[in-house]
CSV table of C-alpha atoms in Angstrom, one decimal:
chain,number,residue,atom,x,y,z
A,122,MET,CA,28.4,35.1,109.1
A,123,LYS,CA,32.1,36.0,109.1
A,124,ALA,CA,32.7,32.8,107.2
A,125,VAL,CA,31.3,34.3,104.1
A,126,GLU,CA,33.8,37.2,104.3
A,127,TYR,CA,36.7,34.8,104.8
A,128,ALA,CA,35.5,32.8,101.8
A,129,ARG,CA,35.4,35.9,99.6
A,130,ASN,CA,38.9,36.9,100.8
A,131,ARG,CA,40.1,33.3,100.2
A,132,GLU,CA,41.3,32.9,103.8
A,133,TRP,CA,41.1,29.1,103.5
A,134,ALA,CA,43.1,28.4,106.7
A,135,ILE,CA,40.5,30.1,108.8
A,136,LEU,CA,37.7,28.2,107.1
A,137,LEU,CA,39.6,25.0,107.7
A,138,GLY,CA,39.8,26.0,111.4
A,139,TYR,CA,36.0,26.0,111.4
A,140,GLY,CA,35.9,22.5,110.1
A,141,LEU,CA,38.5,21.3,112.6
A,142,PHE,CA,36.6,22.8,115.5
A,143,VAL,CA,33.3,21.3,114.4
A,144,SER,CA,35.0,17.9,113.9
A,145,VAL,CA,36.8,17.8,117.2
A,146,LEU,CA,33.9,19.0,119.3
A,147,ALA,CA,31.2,16.9,117.5
A,148,ALA,CA,33.4,13.8,117.8
A,149,GLY,CA,34.1,14.4,121.5
A,150,TYR,CA,30.4,15.0,122.3
A,151,TYR,CA,29.3,11.9,120.3
A,152,TYR,CA,31.8,9.9,122.2
A,153,ASN,CA,30.5,11.0,125.6
A,154,LEU,CA,26.9,10.9,124.5
A,155,THR,CA,26.9,7.4,123.1
A,156,PHE,CA,30.0,5.4,124.1
A,157,VAL,CA,30.3,6.7,127.7
A,158,GLN,CA,26.8,7.5,128.9
A,159,LEU,CA,24.9,4.7,127.1
A,160,GLY,CA,27.7,2.2,126.4
A,161,LEU,CA,29.0,2.1,130.0
A,162,ILE,CA,25.6,1.1,131.3
A,163,ASP,CA,25.5,-1.8,128.9
A,164,LEU,CA,29.1,-2.7,129.6
A,165,GLY,CA,28.8,-2.7,133.3
A,166,THR,CA,25.4,-4.6,133.6
A,167,ARG,CA,25.5,-7.0,130.6
A,168,VAL,CA,29.2,-7.7,129.9
A,169,VAL,CA,30.8,-7.4,133.3
A,170,GLY,CA,27.7,-8.5,135.3
A,171,LEU,CA,27.5,-5.7,137.9
A,172,SER,CA,24.2,-4.6,139.4
A,173,ARG,CA,22.6,-1.3,138.4
A,174,TYR,CA,23.4,0.0,141.9
A,175,GLN,CA,27.1,-0.8,141.4
A,176,VAL,CA,27.2,0.8,138.0
A,177,SER,CA,25.5,3.9,139.3
A,178,LEU,CA,28.3,4.3,141.9
A,179,TRP,CA,30.9,3.9,139.2
A,180,MET,CA,29.1,6.5,137.0
A,181,ALA,CA,29.2,8.9,140.0
A,182,VAL,CA,33.0,8.2,140.4
A,183,LEU,CA,33.5,8.9,136.7
A,184,ALA,CA,31.7,12.2,136.9
A,185,LEU,CA,33.6,13.4,140.0
A,186,VAL,CA,37.0,12.3,138.7
A,187,ALA,CA,36.4,13.9,135.3
A,188,PHE,CA,35.3,17.2,136.8
A,189,ALA,CA,38.3,17.3,139.2
A,190,VAL,CA,40.7,16.6,136.4
A,191,ALA,CA,39.0,19.1,134.1
A,192,LEU,CA,39.2,21.8,136.8
A,193,LEU,CA,42.9,21.1,137.5
A,194,ALA,CA,43.7,21.0,133.7
A,195,GLY,CA,41.8,24.2,133.0
A,196,ILE,CA,43.6,26.1,135.8
A,197,LEU,CA,47.0,24.8,134.5
A,198,LEU,CA,46.2,25.7,130.9
A,199,ASP,CA,45.5,29.3,131.9
A,200,ARG,CA,48.3,29.7,134.4
A,201,TYR,CA,51.1,28.4,132.1
A,202,GLY,CA,49.8,30.1,128.9
A,203,ILE,CA,48.8,26.8,127.2
A,204,SER,CA,45.3,28.3,126.5
A,205,ARG,CA,47.1,30.7,124.1
A,206,ASP,CA,49.4,28.0,122.5
A,207,LEU,CA,47.5,26.2,119.7
A,208,ARG,CA,50.2,23.6,119.1
A,209,ALA,CA,50.3,22.7,122.8
A,210,LYS,CA,46.5,22.2,122.9
A,211,LEU,CA,46.6,20.0,119.8
A,212,ARG,CA,49.3,17.8,121.5
A,213,LEU,CA,47.1,17.5,124.6
A,214,LEU,CA,44.2,16.4,122.4
A,215,TRP,CA,46.4,13.9,120.6
A,216,VAL,CA,47.3,12.3,123.9
A,217,VAL,CA,43.6,12.3,125.0
A,218,VAL,CA,42.4,10.7,121.7
A,219,LEU,CA,45.1,8.1,121.8
A,220,VAL,CA,44.2,7.1,125.4
A,221,GLN,CA,40.5,7.0,124.5
A,222,LEU,CA,41.3,4.8,121.4
A,223,VAL,CA,43.0,2.2,123.7
A,224,LEU,CA,40.2,2.4,126.2
A,225,THR,CA,37.6,2.0,123.4
A,226,LEU,CA,39.3,-1.1,122.0
A,227,ALA,CA,39.7,-2.6,125.5
A,228,ALA,CA,36.1,-2.0,126.7
A,229,PRO,CA,34.4,-5.1,125.3
A,230,LEU,CA,37.2,-7.2,126.8
A,231,LEU,CA,36.6,-6.3,130.4
A,232,GLN,CA,35.7,-9.2,132.6
A,233,SER,CA,35.6,-8.1,136.3
A,234,GLY,CA,34.4,-5.2,138.5
A,235,GLY,CA,38.0,-4.2,139.2
A,236,GLN,CA,38.9,-3.9,135.6
A,237,PHE,CA,35.7,-1.9,135.0
A,238,GLY,CA,36.6,0.5,137.9
A,239,LEU,CA,40.1,1.0,136.6
A,240,TRP,CA,38.8,1.6,133.1
A,241,VAL,CA,36.3,4.2,134.4
A,242,VAL,CA,39.0,6.2,136.3
A,243,VAL,CA,41.4,6.3,133.3
A,244,CYS,CA,38.5,7.3,131.0
A,245,ALA,CA,37.4,10.0,133.4
A,246,ALA,CA,40.9,11.5,133.5
A,247,ALA,CA,41.2,11.5,129.7
A,248,ILE,CA,37.8,13.2,129.4
A,249,GLY,CA,38.7,15.7,132.1
A,250,VAL,CA,41.8,16.9,130.2
A,251,GLY,CA,40.0,16.9,126.9
A,252,MET,CA,37.2,19.3,128.0
A,253,PRO,CA,39.2,22.5,128.5
A,254,ALA,CA,41.7,21.6,125.7
A,255,THR,CA,38.8,21.2,123.2
A,256,PHE,CA,36.7,24.2,124.1
A,257,SER,CA,39.8,26.5,124.3
A,258,LEU,CA,40.3,25.9,120.6
A,259,ALA,CA,37.4,28.3,120.0
A,260,VAL,CA,39.6,31.3,120.5
A,261,ASP,CA,41.9,30.0,117.7
A,262,PHE,CA,39.4,28.6,115.3
A,263,VAL,CA,36.0,30.4,115.5
A,264,PRO,CA,35.3,34.2,115.5
A,265,VAL,CA,32.9,35.4,118.1
A,266,GLU,CA,30.3,36.5,115.5
A,267,ASP,CA,30.0,32.9,114.2
A,268,ARG,CA,30.0,30.9,117.5
A,269,GLY,CA,26.2,30.5,117.5
A,270,PRO,CA,26.1,29.1,113.9
A,271,VAL,CA,29.2,26.9,114.5
A,272,ALA,CA,27.7,25.5,117.7
A,273,ALA,CA,24.5,24.8,115.7
A,274,ILE,CA,26.4,22.9,113.1
A,275,THR,CA,28.4,20.9,115.7
A,276,THR,CA,25.2,20.0,117.5
A,277,ALA,CA,23.4,19.0,114.3
A,278,VAL,CA,26.3,16.7,113.3
A,279,ALA,CA,26.7,15.1,116.7
A,280,TYR,CA,23.1,14.3,117.3
A,281,PHE,CA,22.3,13.3,113.7
A,282,LEU,CA,25.1,10.7,113.8
A,283,ALA,CA,24.1,9.6,117.3
A,284,ASN,CA,20.5,8.9,116.1
A,285,VAL,CA,21.4,7.3,112.8
A,286,TYR,CA,24.3,5.0,113.8
A,287,PRO,CA,24.7,2.7,115.6
A,288,THR,CA,21.1,1.6,115.9
A,289,GLN,CA,21.9,-0.9,118.6
A,290,TRP,CA,23.0,0.6,121.9
A,291,ARG,CA,25.5,-2.1,122.8
A,292,ILE,CA,29.2,-1.7,123.8
A,293,GLU,CA,30.4,-3.8,120.9
A,294,SER,CA,28.6,-1.5,118.4
A,295,PHE,CA,29.8,1.7,120.0
A,296,SER,CA,33.4,0.3,120.3
A,297,LEU,CA,33.5,-0.6,116.6
A,298,VAL,CA,32.2,2.8,115.4
A,299,MET,CA,34.4,4.9,117.7
A,300,SER,CA,37.6,2.9,117.0
A,301,ALA,CA,37.0,3.3,113.2
A,302,ALA,CA,36.7,7.1,113.7
A,303,MET,CA,39.6,7.5,116.2
A,304,VAL,CA,42.3,5.8,114.2
A,305,PRO,CA,42.3,8.5,111.4
A,306,ALA,CA,41.8,11.2,114.1
A,307,VAL,CA,45.0,10.2,115.9
A,308,LEU,CA,46.9,10.3,112.7
A,309,VAL,CA,45.6,13.7,111.7
A,310,LEU,CA,46.0,15.3,115.1
A,311,GLY,CA,49.5,13.8,115.3
A,312,VAL,CA,50.5,15.6,112.0
A,313,LEU,CA,48.9,18.9,113.1
A,314,ALA,CA,50.5,18.8,116.6
A,315,PHE,CA,54.0,17.5,115.9
A,316,ARG,CA,54.8,18.7,112.3
A,317,ARG,CA,55.1,22.2,111.1
A,318,VAL,CA,51.9,22.6,109.1
A,319,GLY,CA,51.0,25.9,107.4
A,320,VAL,CA,47.4,25.9,108.6
A,321,VAL,CA,48.4,25.6,112.2
A,322,GLU,CA,50.9,28.4,111.8
A,323,ALA,CA,48.3,30.6,110.2
A,324,LEU,CA,45.8,30.0,113.0
A,325,ALA,CA,48.2,30.2,115.9
A,326,THR,CA,47.8,33.9,116.5
A,327,ASN,CA,44.1,34.2,116.0
A,328,HIS,CA,43.5,34.5,119.7
A,329,GLU,CA,45.2,37.9,119.6
A,330,ARG,CA,42.7,39.3,117.1
A,331,ASP,CA,39.6,41.2,118.2
A,332,ALA,CA,37.3,39.0,116.1
A,333,PHE,CA,38.5,35.8,117.9
A,334,GLY,CA,39.9,36.4,121.4
A,335,ILE,CA,37.4,38.3,123.5
A,336,GLY,CA,34.1,36.5,124.0
A,337,ARG,CA,30.7,38.1,123.2
A,338,PHE,CA,29.7,38.6,126.9
A,339,CYS,CA,33.2,39.9,127.8
A,340,ARG,CA,32.8,43.1,125.9
A,341,PRO,CA,33.5,45.7,127.2
A,342,THR,CA,34.2,44.2,130.6
A,343,PRO,CA,35.6,40.6,130.9
A,344,VAL,CA,33.5,38.2,132.9
A,345,ARG,CA,35.3,37.2,136.1
A,346,THR,CA,35.3,33.5,137.3
A,347,ARG,CA,33.7,34.5,140.6
A,348,SER,CA,31.1,36.7,139.2
A,349,TYR,CA,27.3,36.3,139.2
A,350,ALA,CA,27.2,36.5,135.4
A,351,PHE,CA,29.4,33.3,135.2
A,352,TRP,CA,27.9,31.2,138.0
A,353,SER,CA,24.3,31.9,137.0
A,354,VAL,CA,25.0,30.3,133.6
A,355,VAL,CA,26.7,27.4,135.3
A,356,PHE,CA,23.7,26.9,137.6
A,357,LEU,CA,21.2,27.0,134.8
A,358,LEU,CA,23.1,24.6,132.5
A,359,PHE,CA,23.7,22.3,135.4
A,360,GLY,CA,19.9,22.2,135.9
A,361,VAL,CA,19.3,21.6,132.2
A,362,TYR,CA,21.7,18.7,131.9
A,363,PHE,CA,20.5,17.1,135.1
A,364,ILE,CA,16.9,17.3,134.1
A,365,ASP,CA,17.6,16.0,130.6
A,366,SER,CA,19.5,12.8,131.7
A,367,LEU,CA,17.2,12.3,134.7
A,368,GLY,CA,14.2,12.0,132.3
A,369,PHE,CA,15.8,10.5,129.2
A,370,LEU,CA,17.5,7.5,130.9
A,371,ARG,CA,14.2,6.4,132.4
A,372,ILE,CA,12.3,7.0,129.2
A,373,ILE,CA,14.7,4.8,127.2
A,374,GLU,CA,14.2,2.0,129.8
A,375,THR,CA,10.5,1.8,128.8
A,376,PRO,CA,10.0,-0.5,125.7
A,377,ALA,CA,6.9,1.3,124.6
A,378,TYR,CA,8.9,4.5,124.2
A,379,ILE,CA,12.3,3.4,123.2
A,380,TYR,CA,11.3,0.9,120.5
A,381,THR,CA,9.0,3.4,118.8
A,382,SER,CA,11.6,6.1,118.7
A,383,TRP,CA,15.4,5.9,119.4
A,384,GLN,CA,15.5,2.2,119.0
A,385,SER,CA,12.8,1.8,116.4
A,386,PRO,CA,13.4,-1.0,113.8
A,387,ASP,CA,12.2,1.6,111.2
A,388,PHE,CA,15.2,3.5,110.0
A,389,GLY,CA,13.0,6.3,108.8
A,390,VAL,CA,12.2,7.1,112.5
A,391,HIS,CA,15.9,7.5,113.2
A,392,LEU,CA,16.3,9.8,110.2
A,393,LEU,CA,13.2,11.9,111.4
A,394,ILE,CA,14.6,12.3,114.9
A,395,GLY,CA,18.0,13.2,113.5
A,396,GLY,CA,16.4,15.7,111.1
A,397,VAL,CA,14.5,17.4,114.0
A,398,HIS,CA,17.9,17.7,115.9
A,399,VAL,CA,19.3,19.4,112.8
A,400,LEU,CA,16.4,21.7,112.4
A,401,THR,CA,16.2,22.8,116.0
A,402,ALA,CA,19.9,23.2,116.2
A,403,VAL,CA,19.9,25.7,113.3
A,404,MET,CA,17.0,27.6,115.0
A,405,ALA,CA,18.9,27.7,118.3
A,406,GLY,CA,22.0,29.0,116.5
A,407,ILE,CA,20.0,31.9,115.0
A,408,LEU,CA,18.3,32.7,118.3
A,409,TYR,CA,21.6,32.5,120.3
A,410,ALA,CA,23.1,35.2,118.1
A,411,ASN,CA,20.1,37.5,118.6
A,412,PHE,CA,18.7,37.0,122.1
A,413,GLY,CA,20.0,37.2,125.7
A,414,ARG,CA,20.9,34.2,127.8
A,415,ARG,CA,18.0,34.4,130.2
A,416,TRP,CA,15.4,34.2,127.4
A,417,LEU,CA,17.1,31.3,125.8
A,418,PHE,CA,17.2,29.3,129.0
A,419,LEU,CA,13.6,30.2,129.7
A,420,LEU,CA,12.7,28.6,126.4
A,421,VAL,CA,14.8,25.5,127.1
A,422,PHE,CA,13.2,24.8,130.6
A,423,GLY,CA,9.7,25.5,129.1
A,424,LEU,CA,10.4,22.9,126.4
A,425,PHE,CA,11.5,20.3,128.9
A,426,GLY,CA,8.6,21.0,131.2
A,427,PHE,CA,6.1,20.7,128.4
A,428,THR,CA,7.8,17.5,127.0
A,429,HIS,CA,7.9,15.7,130.3
A,430,LEU,CA,4.3,16.7,130.9
A,431,MET,CA,3.3,15.1,127.7
A,432,TYR,CA,5.0,11.9,128.7
A,433,VAL,CA,3.2,11.9,132.1
A,434,PHE,CA,-0.1,12.4,130.4
A,435,ASP,CA,0.6,9.6,128.0
A,436,ILE,CA,1.5,7.3,130.9
A,437,ARG,CA,-1.6,8.2,132.8
A,438,ALA,CA,-3.7,7.5,129.7
A,439,GLY,CA,-2.1,4.1,129.4
A,440,ILE,CA,1.0,3.4,127.3
A,441,GLY,CA,-0.1,1.9,124.0
A,442,ASP,CA,1.4,3.0,120.6
A,443,ALA,CA,3.5,5.9,121.9
A,444,PRO,CA,3.1,9.0,119.7
A,445,LEU,CA,6.2,10.0,117.8
A,446,LEU,CA,5.6,13.6,118.7
A,447,LEU,CA,7.0,13.0,122.2
A,448,PRO,CA,10.6,12.1,121.2
A,449,LEU,CA,10.5,14.8,118.5
A,450,PHE,CA,9.8,17.5,121.2
A,451,TYR,CA,12.5,15.9,123.3
A,452,ALA,CA,15.0,16.0,120.5
A,453,GLY,CA,14.2,19.7,119.9
A,454,ALA,CA,14.8,20.6,123.6
A,455,VAL,CA,18.1,18.7,123.7
A,456,SER,CA,19.5,20.3,120.5
A,457,PHE,CA,18.5,23.8,121.7
A,458,TYR,CA,20.4,23.7,125.0
A,459,THR,CA,23.4,21.9,123.5
A,460,VAL,CA,23.9,24.8,121.1
A,461,ILE,CA,24.0,27.1,124.1
A,462,ASN,CA,26.5,24.9,125.9
A,463,PHE,CA,28.9,24.8,122.9
A,464,ALA,CA,28.8,28.6,122.4
A,465,VAL,CA,28.4,30.2,125.8
A,466,TRP,CA,31.7,29.2,127.5
A,467,PRO,CA,34.0,30.7,124.9
A,468,ASP,CA,31.7,33.7,124.9
A,469,LEU,CA,32.1,34.1,128.7
A,470,SER,CA,35.9,33.9,128.3
A,471,THR,CA,39.1,35.6,127.1
A,472,PRO,CA,42.2,33.7,126.0
A,473,ASP,CA,43.4,34.0,129.6
A,474,THR,CA,40.3,32.5,131.2
A,475,ILE,CA,39.0,30.0,128.5
A,476,GLY,CA,40.7,27.1,130.2
A,477,ARG,CA,39.2,27.3,133.6
A,478,HIS,CA,35.8,28.7,132.4
A,479,SER,CA,35.3,25.9,130.0
A,480,ALA,CA,36.5,23.4,132.6
A,481,ILE,CA,34.0,24.6,135.2
A,482,GLY,CA,31.2,25.1,132.8
A,483,VAL,CA,31.5,21.9,130.8
A,484,GLY,CA,32.8,19.8,133.7
A,485,LEU,CA,30.3,20.9,136.3
A,486,ALA,CA,27.3,22.1,134.4
A,487,GLY,CA,27.5,19.5,131.6
A,488,PHE,CA,29.5,16.5,132.5
A,489,LEU,CA,29.0,16.2,136.3
A,490,ALA,CA,25.3,17.0,136.1
A,491,THR,CA,24.8,14.4,133.4
A,492,PHE,CA,26.5,11.6,135.1
A,493,LEU,CA,25.3,12.4,138.6
A,494,SER,CA,21.7,12.2,137.2
A,495,THR,CA,22.7,9.0,135.4
A,496,ALA,CA,23.7,7.6,138.8
A,497,VAL,CA,20.4,8.8,140.3
A,498,VAL,CA,18.4,7.1,137.5
A,499,LEU,CA,20.2,3.8,137.9
A,500,TYR,CA,19.5,4.0,141.7
A,501,THR,CA,15.8,4.8,141.3
A,502,LYS,CA,15.4,2.1,138.7
A,503,SER,CA,17.0,-0.4,141.1
A,504,GLU,CA,14.6,0.7,143.8
A,505,ASP,CA,11.6,0.2,141.4
A,506,VAL,CA,10.4,3.8,141.5
A,507,PRO,CA,7.4,3.9,139.0
A,508,LEU,CA,8.0,5.7,135.7
A,509,ALA,CA,5.1,8.1,136.2
A,510,ALA,CA,6.4,9.2,139.7
A,511,HIS,CA,9.9,9.6,138.3
A,512,LEU,CA,8.8,11.8,135.4
A,513,ASN,CA,6.5,13.8,137.6
A,514,ALA,CA,9.6,14.7,139.7
A,515,VAL,CA,11.6,15.6,136.6
A,516,ASP,CA,8.8,17.7,135.3
A,517,ALA,CA,8.4,19.5,138.6
A,518,LEU,CA,12.1,20.3,138.6
A,519,ALA,CA,12.0,21.7,135.0
A,520,LEU,CA,9.0,23.9,135.9
A,521,LEU,CA,10.7,25.1,139.1
A,522,PHE,CA,13.7,26.3,137.1
A,523,PHE,CA,11.3,27.9,134.6
A,524,PHE,CA,9.5,29.9,137.2
A,525,LEU,CA,12.7,30.8,139.1
A,526,LEU,CA,14.0,32.2,135.8
A,527,LEU,CA,10.9,34.1,135.2
A,528,VAL,CA,11.2,35.7,138.6
A,529,THR,CA,14.9,36.5,137.9
A,530,ILE,CA,14.1,38.2,134.6
A,531,TYR,CA,11.3,40.2,136.2
A,532,GLY,CA,13.6,41.2,139.1
A,533,HIS,CA,16.4,42.2,136.8
A,534,ARG,CA,14.1,44.4,134.7
A,535,MET,CA,12.8,46.1,137.9
A,536,VAL,CA,16.4,46.8,139.0
A,537,VAL,CA,17.2,48.3,135.6
A,538,LEU,CA,14.1,50.5,135.6
A,539,ALA,CA,14.9,51.7,139.2
A,540,ARG,CA,18.5,52.6,138.1
A,541,GLU,CA,17.1,54.6,135.1
A,542,ARG,CA,14.7,56.5,137.3
A,543,ARG,CA,17.6,57.5,139.7
A,544,VAL,CA,19.7,58.7,136.8
A,545,SER,CA,16.8,60.7,135.2
A,546,SER,CA,15.9,62.3,138.6
């Protein structure tokens, strides 16, 4: 890792940049993973009193608005050079976190469907601005060589915390945890963004250095926004996020599965699942640095296909004491693809394209896919679709992506061999 070299040279500002990036990205992902995805369901159904169908519609609105705002924000960041301006990005993040703090405090106080809808729209807008602003910090804080390991650390922190605390998935618990974390975050970001701080000054020109600015997959030729190389990754990660949420949100609705794993009264189970997240995140960080994208995605879809198949077999056999092996496999698959998501968008970008590439990638492939599948799950649950039938569909979708990717890898290899034969002849 380059971090070792920076430590030997006592370049402490760069090492602090690592820590800032991990903190900002892990906190943002924890917020979306817990407070938004899980907390809003509880807020809408239990606190406000909306039906699951109504909440599913609002979740779809949240996804669409967040993606639209992210796309607009990413384009503007690149067009006006904000993607290259560290201080401007920190100011944007300060505004985003401040708005989210107010929303977090207000969430348990909502009483009507109209208030819930307004809250969702404002939250979506804040998240939309935060996505490209956060990911574009990679060109300032993290050298290309270390993006895999840094993504692994970020994933490990976010998922370990999400599995350890809070143990009750209620909006009041989420609001308390997030508010306590956001107050110091607002203060620190305010100092970094609006005061002349030596660390910020030292990091502000990193994007111009070869080690930071040009992503791994943009060497020697930058990846264009309209290229197959870019949109193939968007398509694959959209599929991964959609499949994950589509299966997970039905699994956690099943008492035999949720109360023996993610909502277990045994705190040791929470620690075990969190530990598996950490272990597989580290493995994914190492593999990301050494293997191509197609093979990594093949492994992810294979893991999801195998995991959902085990759940289907368990349901067919009759749900009794659900084996802990099932959520552990699920945790491993989730950590693996999250590492790819954190690292791949900066690696597909330059300082001039990081805004729109991360907005499209994270907004469409990650956020829109997650919350559209959340809306689908709420709808299928309201229509009383059996769990086994639902997970069969999810497993079929995972295996479809797996085999399509196999065909793509084979086809790409054949094209390469054909080109080599033409050159040799």
